mmCIF file of C-alpha atoms in Angstrom:
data_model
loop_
_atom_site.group_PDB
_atom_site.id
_atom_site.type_symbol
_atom_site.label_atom_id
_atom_site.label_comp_id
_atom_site.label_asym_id
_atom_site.label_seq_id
_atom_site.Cartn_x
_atom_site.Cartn_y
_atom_site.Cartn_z
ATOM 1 C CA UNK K 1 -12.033 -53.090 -3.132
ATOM 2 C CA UNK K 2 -12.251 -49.337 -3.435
ATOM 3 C CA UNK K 3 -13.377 -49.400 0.404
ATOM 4 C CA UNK K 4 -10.199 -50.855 1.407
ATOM 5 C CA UNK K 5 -8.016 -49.266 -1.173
ATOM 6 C CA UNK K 6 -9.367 -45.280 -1.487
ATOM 7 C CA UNK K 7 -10.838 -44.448 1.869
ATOM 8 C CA UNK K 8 -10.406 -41.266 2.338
ATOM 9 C CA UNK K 9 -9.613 -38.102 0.134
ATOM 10 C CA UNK K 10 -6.184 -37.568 -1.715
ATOM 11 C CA UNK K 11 -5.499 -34.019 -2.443
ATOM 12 C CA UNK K 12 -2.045 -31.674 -2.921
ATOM 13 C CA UNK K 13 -1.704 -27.808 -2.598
ATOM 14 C CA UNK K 14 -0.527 -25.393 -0.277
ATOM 15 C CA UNK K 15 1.822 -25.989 2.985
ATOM 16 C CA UNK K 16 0.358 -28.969 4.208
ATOM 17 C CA UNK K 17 0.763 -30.191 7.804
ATOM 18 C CA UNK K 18 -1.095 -32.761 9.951
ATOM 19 C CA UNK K 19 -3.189 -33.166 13.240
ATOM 20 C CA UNK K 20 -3.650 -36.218 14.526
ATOM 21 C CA UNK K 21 -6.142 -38.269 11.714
ATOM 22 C CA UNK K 22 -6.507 -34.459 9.831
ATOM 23 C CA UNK K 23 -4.300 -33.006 6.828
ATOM 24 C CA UNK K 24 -4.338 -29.021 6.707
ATOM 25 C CA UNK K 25 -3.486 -27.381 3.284
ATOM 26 C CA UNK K 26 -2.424 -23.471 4.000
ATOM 27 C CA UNK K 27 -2.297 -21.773 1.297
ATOM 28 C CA UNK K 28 -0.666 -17.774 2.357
ATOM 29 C CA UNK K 29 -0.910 -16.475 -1.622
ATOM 30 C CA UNK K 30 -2.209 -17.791 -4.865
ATOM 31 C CA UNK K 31 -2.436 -21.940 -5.619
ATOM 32 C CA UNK K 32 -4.346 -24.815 -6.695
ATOM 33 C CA UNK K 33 -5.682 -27.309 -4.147
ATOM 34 C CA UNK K 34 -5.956 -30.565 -6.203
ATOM 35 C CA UNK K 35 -8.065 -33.487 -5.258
ATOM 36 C CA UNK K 36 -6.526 -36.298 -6.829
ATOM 37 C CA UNK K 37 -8.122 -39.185 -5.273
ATOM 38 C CA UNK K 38 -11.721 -38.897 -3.753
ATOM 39 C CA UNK K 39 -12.573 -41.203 -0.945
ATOM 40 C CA UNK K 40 -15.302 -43.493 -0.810
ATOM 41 C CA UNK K 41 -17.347 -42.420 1.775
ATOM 42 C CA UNK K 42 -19.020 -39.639 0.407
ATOM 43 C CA UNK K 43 -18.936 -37.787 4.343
ATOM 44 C CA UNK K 44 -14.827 -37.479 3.911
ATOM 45 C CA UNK K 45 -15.363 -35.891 0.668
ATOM 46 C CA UNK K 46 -16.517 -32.822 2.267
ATOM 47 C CA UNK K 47 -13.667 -30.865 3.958
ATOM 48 C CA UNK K 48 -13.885 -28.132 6.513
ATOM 49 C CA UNK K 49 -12.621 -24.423 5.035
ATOM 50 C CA UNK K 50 -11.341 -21.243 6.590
ATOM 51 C CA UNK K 51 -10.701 -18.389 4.276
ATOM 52 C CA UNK K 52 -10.187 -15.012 5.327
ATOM 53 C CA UNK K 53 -9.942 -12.023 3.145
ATOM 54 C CA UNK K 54 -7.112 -9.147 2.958
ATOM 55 C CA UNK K 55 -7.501 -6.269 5.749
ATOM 56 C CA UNK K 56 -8.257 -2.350 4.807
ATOM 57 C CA UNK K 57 -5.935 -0.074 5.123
ATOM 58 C CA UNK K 58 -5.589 2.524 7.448
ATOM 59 C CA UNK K 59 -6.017 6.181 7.161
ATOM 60 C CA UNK K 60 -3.696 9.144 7.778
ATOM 61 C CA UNK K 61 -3.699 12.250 8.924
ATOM 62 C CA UNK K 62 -5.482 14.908 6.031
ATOM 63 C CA UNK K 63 -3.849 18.407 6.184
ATOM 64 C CA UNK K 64 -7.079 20.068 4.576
ATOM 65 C CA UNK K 65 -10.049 21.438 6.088
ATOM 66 C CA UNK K 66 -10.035 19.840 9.724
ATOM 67 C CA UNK K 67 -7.306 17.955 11.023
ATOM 68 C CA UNK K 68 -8.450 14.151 10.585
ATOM 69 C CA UNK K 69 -6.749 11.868 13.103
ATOM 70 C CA UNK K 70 -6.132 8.254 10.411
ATOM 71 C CA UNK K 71 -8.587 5.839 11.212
ATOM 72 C CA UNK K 72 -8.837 2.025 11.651
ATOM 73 C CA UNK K 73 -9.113 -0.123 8.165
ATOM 74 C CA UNK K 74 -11.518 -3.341 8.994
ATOM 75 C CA UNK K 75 -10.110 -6.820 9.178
ATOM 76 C CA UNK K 76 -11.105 -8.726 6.006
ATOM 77 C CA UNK K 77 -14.110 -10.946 5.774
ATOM 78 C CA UNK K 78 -13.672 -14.312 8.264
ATOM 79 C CA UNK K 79 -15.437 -17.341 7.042
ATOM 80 C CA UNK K 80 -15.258 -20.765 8.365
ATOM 81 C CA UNK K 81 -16.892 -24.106 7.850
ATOM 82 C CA UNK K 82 -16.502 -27.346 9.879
ATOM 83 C CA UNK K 83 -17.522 -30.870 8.275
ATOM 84 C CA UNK K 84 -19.276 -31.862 11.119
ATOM 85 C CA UNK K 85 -19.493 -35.040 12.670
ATOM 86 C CA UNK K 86 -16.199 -36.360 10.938
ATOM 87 C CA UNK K 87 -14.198 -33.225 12.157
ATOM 88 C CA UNK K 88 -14.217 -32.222 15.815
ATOM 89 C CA UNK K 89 -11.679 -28.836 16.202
ATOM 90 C CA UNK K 90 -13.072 -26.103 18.617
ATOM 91 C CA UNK K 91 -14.293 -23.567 15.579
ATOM 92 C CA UNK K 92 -14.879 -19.773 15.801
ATOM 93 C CA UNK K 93 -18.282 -18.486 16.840
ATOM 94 C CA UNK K 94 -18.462 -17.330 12.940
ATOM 95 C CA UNK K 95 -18.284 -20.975 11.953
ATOM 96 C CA UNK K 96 -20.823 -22.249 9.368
ATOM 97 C CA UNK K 97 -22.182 -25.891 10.617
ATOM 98 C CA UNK K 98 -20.845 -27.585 7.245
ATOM 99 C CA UNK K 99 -17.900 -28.059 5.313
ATOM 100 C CA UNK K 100 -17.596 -28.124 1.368
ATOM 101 C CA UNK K 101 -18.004 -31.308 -0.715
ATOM 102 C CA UNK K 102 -15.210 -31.604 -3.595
ATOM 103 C CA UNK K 103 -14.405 -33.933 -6.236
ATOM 104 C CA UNK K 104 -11.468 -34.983 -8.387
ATOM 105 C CA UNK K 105 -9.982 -31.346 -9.912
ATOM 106 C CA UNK K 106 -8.656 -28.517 -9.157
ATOM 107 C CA UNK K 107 -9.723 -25.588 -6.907
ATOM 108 C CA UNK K 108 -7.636 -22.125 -7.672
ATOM 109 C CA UNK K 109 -7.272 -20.672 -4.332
ATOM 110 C CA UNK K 110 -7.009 -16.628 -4.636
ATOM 111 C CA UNK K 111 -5.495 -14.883 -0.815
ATOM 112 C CA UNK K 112 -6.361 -11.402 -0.644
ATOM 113 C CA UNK K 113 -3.646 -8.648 -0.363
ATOM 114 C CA UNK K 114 -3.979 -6.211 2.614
ATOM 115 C CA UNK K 115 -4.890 -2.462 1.523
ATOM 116 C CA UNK K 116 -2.204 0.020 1.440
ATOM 117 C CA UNK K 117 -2.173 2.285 4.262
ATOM 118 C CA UNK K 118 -2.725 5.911 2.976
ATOM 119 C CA UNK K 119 -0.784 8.833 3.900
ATOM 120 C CA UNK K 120 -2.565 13.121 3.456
ATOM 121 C CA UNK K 121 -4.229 12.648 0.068
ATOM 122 C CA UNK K 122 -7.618 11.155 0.861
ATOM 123 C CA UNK K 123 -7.394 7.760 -0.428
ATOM 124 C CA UNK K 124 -9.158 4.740 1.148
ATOM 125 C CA UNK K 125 -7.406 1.464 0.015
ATOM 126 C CA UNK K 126 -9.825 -1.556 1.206
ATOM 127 C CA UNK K 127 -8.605 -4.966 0.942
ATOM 128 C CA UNK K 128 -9.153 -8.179 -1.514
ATOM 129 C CA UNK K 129 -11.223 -10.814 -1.542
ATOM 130 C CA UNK K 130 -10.058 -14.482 -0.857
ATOM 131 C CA UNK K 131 -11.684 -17.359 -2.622
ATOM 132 C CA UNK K 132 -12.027 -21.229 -1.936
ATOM 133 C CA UNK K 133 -14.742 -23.168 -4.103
ATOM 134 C CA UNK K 134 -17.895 -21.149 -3.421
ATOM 135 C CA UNK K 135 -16.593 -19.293 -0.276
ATOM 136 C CA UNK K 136 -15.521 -15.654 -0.821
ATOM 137 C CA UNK K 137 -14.639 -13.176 2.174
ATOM 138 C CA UNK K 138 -14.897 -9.514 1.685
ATOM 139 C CA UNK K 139 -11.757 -7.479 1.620
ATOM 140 C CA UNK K 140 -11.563 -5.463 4.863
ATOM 141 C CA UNK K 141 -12.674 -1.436 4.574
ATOM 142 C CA UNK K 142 -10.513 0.778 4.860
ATOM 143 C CA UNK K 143 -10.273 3.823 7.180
ATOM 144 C CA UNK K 144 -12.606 6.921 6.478
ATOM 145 C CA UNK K 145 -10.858 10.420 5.836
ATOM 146 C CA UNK K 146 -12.023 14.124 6.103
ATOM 147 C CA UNK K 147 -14.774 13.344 8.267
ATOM 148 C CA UNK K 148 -16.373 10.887 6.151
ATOM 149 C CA UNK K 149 -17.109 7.366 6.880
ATOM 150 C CA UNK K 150 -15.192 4.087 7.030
ATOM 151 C CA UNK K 151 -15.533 1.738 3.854
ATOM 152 C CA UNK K 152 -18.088 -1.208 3.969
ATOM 153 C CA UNK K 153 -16.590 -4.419 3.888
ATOM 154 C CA UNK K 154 -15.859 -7.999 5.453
ATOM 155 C CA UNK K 155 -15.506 -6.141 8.669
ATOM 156 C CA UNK K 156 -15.844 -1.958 8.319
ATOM 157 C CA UNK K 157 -13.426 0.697 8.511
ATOM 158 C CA UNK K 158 -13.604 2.812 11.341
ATOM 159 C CA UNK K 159 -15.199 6.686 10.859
ATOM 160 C CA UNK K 160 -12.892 9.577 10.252
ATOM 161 C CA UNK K 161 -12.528 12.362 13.099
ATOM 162 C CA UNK K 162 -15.148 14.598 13.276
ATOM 163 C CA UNK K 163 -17.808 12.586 12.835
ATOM 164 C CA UNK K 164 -17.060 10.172 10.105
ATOM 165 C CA UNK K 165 -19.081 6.707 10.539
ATOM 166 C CA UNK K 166 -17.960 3.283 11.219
ATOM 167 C CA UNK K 167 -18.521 1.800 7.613
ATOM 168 C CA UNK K 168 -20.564 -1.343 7.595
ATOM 169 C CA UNK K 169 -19.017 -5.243 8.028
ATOM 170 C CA UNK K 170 -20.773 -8.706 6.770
ATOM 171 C CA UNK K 171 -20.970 -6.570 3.188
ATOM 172 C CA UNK K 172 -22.190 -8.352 0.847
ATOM 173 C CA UNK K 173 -23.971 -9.927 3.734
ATOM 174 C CA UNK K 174 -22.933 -13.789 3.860
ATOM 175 C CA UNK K 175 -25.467 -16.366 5.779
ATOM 176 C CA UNK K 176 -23.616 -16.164 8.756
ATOM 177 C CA UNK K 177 -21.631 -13.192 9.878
ATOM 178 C CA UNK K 178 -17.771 -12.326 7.976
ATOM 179 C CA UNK K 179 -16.959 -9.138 10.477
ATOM 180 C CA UNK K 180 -18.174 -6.822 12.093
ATOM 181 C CA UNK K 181 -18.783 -2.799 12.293
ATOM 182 C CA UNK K 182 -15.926 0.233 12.137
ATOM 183 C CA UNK K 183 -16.421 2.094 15.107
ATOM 184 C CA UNK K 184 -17.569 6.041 15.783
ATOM 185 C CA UNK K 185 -14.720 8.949 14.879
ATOM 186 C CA UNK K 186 -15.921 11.924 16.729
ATOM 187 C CA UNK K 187 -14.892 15.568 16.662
ATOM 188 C CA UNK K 188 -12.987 17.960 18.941
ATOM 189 C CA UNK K 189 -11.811 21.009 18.848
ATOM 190 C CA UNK K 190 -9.899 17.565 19.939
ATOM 191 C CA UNK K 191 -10.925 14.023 19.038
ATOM 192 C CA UNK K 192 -10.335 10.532 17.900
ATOM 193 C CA UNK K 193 -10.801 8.491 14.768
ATOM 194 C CA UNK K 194 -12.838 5.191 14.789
ATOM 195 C CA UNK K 195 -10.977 1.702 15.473
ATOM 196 C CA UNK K 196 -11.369 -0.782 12.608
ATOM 197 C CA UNK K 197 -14.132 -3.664 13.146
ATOM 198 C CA UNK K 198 -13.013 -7.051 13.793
ATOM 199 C CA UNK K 199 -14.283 -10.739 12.675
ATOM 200 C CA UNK K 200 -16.284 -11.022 15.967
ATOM 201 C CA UNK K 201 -16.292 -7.244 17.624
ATOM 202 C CA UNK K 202 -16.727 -3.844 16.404
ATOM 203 C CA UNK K 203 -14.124 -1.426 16.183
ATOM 204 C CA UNK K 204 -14.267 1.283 19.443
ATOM 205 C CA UNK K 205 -15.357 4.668 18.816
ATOM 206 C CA UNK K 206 -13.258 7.497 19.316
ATOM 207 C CA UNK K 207 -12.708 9.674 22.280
ATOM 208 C CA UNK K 208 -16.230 12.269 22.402
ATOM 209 C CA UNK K 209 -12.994 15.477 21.880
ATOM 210 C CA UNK K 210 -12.839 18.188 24.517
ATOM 211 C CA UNK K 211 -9.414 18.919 26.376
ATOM 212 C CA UNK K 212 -6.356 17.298 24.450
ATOM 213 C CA UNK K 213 -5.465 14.686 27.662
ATOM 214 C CA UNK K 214 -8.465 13.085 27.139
ATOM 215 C CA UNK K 215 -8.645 12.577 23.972
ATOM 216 C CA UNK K 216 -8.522 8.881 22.552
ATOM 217 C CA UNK K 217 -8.817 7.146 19.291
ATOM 218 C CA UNK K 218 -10.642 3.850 18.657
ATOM 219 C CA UNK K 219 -9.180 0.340 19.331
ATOM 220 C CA UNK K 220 -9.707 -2.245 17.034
ATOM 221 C CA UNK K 221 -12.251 -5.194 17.168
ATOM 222 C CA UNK K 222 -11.369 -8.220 18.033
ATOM 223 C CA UNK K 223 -10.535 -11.039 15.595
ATOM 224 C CA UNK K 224 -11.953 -14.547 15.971
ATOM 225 C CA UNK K 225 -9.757 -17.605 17.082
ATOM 226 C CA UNK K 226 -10.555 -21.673 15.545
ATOM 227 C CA UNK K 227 -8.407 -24.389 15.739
ATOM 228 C CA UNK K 228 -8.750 -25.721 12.668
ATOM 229 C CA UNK K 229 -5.091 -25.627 11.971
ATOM 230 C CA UNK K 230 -4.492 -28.076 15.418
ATOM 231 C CA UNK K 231 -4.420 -25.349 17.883
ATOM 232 C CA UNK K 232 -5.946 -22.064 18.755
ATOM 233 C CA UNK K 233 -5.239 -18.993 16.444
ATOM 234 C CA UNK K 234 -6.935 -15.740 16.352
ATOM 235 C CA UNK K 235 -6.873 -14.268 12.884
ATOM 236 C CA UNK K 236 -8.840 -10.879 11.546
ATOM 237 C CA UNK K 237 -8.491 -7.858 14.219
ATOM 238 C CA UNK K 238 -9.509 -4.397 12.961
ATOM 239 C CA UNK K 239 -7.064 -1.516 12.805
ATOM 240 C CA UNK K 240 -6.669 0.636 16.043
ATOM 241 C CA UNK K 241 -7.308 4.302 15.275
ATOM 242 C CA UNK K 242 -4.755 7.627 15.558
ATOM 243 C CA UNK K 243 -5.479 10.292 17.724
ATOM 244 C CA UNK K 244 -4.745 14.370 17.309
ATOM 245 C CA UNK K 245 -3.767 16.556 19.974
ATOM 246 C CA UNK K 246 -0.743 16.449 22.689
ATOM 247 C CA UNK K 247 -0.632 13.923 25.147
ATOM 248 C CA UNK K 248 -3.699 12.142 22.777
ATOM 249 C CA UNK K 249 -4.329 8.021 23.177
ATOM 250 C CA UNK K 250 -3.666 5.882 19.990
ATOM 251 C CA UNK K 251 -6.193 2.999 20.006
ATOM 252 C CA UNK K 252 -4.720 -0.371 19.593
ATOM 253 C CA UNK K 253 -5.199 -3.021 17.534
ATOM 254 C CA UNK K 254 -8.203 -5.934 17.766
ATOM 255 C CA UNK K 255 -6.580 -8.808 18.766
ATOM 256 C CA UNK K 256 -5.927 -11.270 16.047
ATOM 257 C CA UNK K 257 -3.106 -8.880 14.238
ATOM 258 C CA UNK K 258 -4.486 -5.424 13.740
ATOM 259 C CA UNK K 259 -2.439 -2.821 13.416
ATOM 260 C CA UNK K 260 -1.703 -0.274 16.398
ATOM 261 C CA UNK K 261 -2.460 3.868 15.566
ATOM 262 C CA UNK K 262 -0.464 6.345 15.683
ATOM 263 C CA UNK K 263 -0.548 9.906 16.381
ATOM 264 C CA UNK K 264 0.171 13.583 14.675
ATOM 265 C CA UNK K 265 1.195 15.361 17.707
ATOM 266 C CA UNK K 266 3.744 16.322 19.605
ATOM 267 C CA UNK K 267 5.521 13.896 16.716
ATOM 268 C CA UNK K 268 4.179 12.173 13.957
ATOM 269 C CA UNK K 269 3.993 8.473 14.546
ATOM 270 C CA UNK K 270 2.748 6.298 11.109
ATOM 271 C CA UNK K 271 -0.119 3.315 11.667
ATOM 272 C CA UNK K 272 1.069 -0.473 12.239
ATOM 273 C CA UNK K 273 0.274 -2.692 9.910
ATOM 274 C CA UNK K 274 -1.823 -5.469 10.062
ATOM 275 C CA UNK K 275 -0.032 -8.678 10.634
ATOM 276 C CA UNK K 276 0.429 -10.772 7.524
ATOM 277 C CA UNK K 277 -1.657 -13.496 6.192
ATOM 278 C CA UNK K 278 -4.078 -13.047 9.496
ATOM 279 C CA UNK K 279 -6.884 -10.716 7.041
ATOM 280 C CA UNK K 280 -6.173 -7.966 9.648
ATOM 281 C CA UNK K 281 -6.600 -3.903 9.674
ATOM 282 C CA UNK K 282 -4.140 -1.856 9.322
ATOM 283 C CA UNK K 283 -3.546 0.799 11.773
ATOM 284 C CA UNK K 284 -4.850 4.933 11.073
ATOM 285 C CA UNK K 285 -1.904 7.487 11.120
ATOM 286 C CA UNK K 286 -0.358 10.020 11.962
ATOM 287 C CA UNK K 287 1.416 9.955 8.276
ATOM 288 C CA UNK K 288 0.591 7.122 6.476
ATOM 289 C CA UNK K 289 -1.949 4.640 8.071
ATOM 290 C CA UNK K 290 -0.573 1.080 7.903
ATOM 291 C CA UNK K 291 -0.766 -1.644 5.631
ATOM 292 C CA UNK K 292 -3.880 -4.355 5.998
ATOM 293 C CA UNK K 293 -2.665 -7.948 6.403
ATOM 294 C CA UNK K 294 -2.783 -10.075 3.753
ATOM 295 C CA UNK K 295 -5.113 -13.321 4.091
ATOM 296 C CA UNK K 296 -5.271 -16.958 4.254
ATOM 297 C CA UNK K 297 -7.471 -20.136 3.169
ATOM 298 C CA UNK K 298 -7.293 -22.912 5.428
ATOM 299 C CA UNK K 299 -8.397 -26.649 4.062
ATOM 300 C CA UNK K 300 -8.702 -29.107 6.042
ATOM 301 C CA UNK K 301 -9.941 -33.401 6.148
ATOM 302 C CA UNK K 302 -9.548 -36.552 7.144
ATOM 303 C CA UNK K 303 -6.701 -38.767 5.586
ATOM 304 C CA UNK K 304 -6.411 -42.044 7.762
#
């Protein structure tokens, strides 16, 4: 009978690994996740999803007007979905309480590429979206320059020195949560830009300027962590935020792979970027920002 025969769901796509009675399809660029088979049961037809969206890039320093520390790009938009009861992983706290029900054909998986980290020319480079079925995450915003703002996005880039603001996460807002606020850049004659926002924190505001020791620039927000690959990852931290002035603090990156900042003096030192295929920000400059991380879509169901 088809009970006995077809039980559960047939599908092909991606890197595909296996925990315990779960398959996971990974898909870290472009594909096709085919179901070839669909299982009888109509509750193992639904499968559990993460898909997180290509981090902003981060900011660098602006030799015009006043001297703009490189801010924080945003870690890309963080969406998850669990087919609950069949699948029992520990989730994030961003995790939708439902998975996605497919059928027989073919589902083009699009991972978003990080944004390019930008060096003294003004450009904000956010990142792209990742698709799976009717999930899209946000690309990640990037950094704000010349005291203007971070970029909305899945999670927000963080606010330029002198008084740029964080730029706003969950845009377009998604029923639960994708990331979070860019944090504060604030002004000097010394001062900090705003750290990147993270899936589940926002990004730190700068330092509030004054003397050059204690001046500081924005960390990152933290990413969020599921196990929906078989053990616990933490994906989507926001960009950590450059500083300007001697003996200045660079902020660091959210953990979850966002990029470290850098500084502009006594030595130039260029944003980190965002670590691949984890959505996250890139780090603000010195001279360029760094590179958002690339995404990821995460599949997962029951096959035995």
């Amino acid at each position: 009978s088809v009970a006995l025969t077809n039980p559960y769901l047939e599908a092909t796509g991606g890197t595909i690994t296996c925990s315990g009675n779960f398959k996971i399809h990974t898909f870290t660029g472009p594909g096709t996740f085919e179901v070839t088979k669909a299982a009888s049961a109509a509750a193992n037809n639904i499968v559990s999803y993460m898909v997180v969206a290509g981090g902003g890039g981060g900011t660098g320093y602006v030799n015009a007007g006043p001297h703009n520390a490189g801010a924080g790009g945003g870690a890309g938009g963080f969406r998850e979905g669990k087919n609950a009861p069949v699948d029992s992983y520990t989730t994030s706290p961003l995790n939708a309480p439902a998975g996605i029900p497919v059928s027989v054909q073919s589902y083009t998986i699009a991972v978003g590429a990080g944004g390019v980290g930008t060096a003294n020319t003004g450009a904000q480079n956010s990142g792209s979206v990742s698709t799976f079925s009717t999930i899209t995450s946000a690309g990640g915003g990037a950094g704000g320059v010349s005291g203007g703002a971070g970029v909305a996005g899945g999670s927000g880039g963080g606010g330029s020195r002198d008084g740029g603001a964080g730029g706003a996460g969950n845009t377009p807002p998604t029923p639960v949560s994708q990331g979070a606020n860019g944090g504060l850049g604030v002004g000097g004659p010394y001062g900090g830009a705003g750290g990147g926002g993270g899936a589940v924190a926002v990004g730190g505001n700068g330092s509030t300027g004054g003397s050059q020791p204690t001046e500081v620039g924005g960390n990152g927000g933290a990413g969020a962590a599921t196990s929906i690959t078989g053990s616990s990852v933490t994906r989507a931290g926001g960009g950590g935020a450059a500083a300007y002035g001697n003996n200045a603090t660079s902020g660091t990156g959210g953990p979850g792979g966002g990029g470290n900042g850098g500084s502009i003096q006594p030595s130039n030192v260029v944003g980190v970027a965002g670590t691949t295929n984890t959505g996250s920000g890139g780090g603000g400059g010195g001279d360029p920002g760094g590179n958002g991380g690339s995404g990821v879509v995460i599949i997962r169901y029951r096959f035995q």
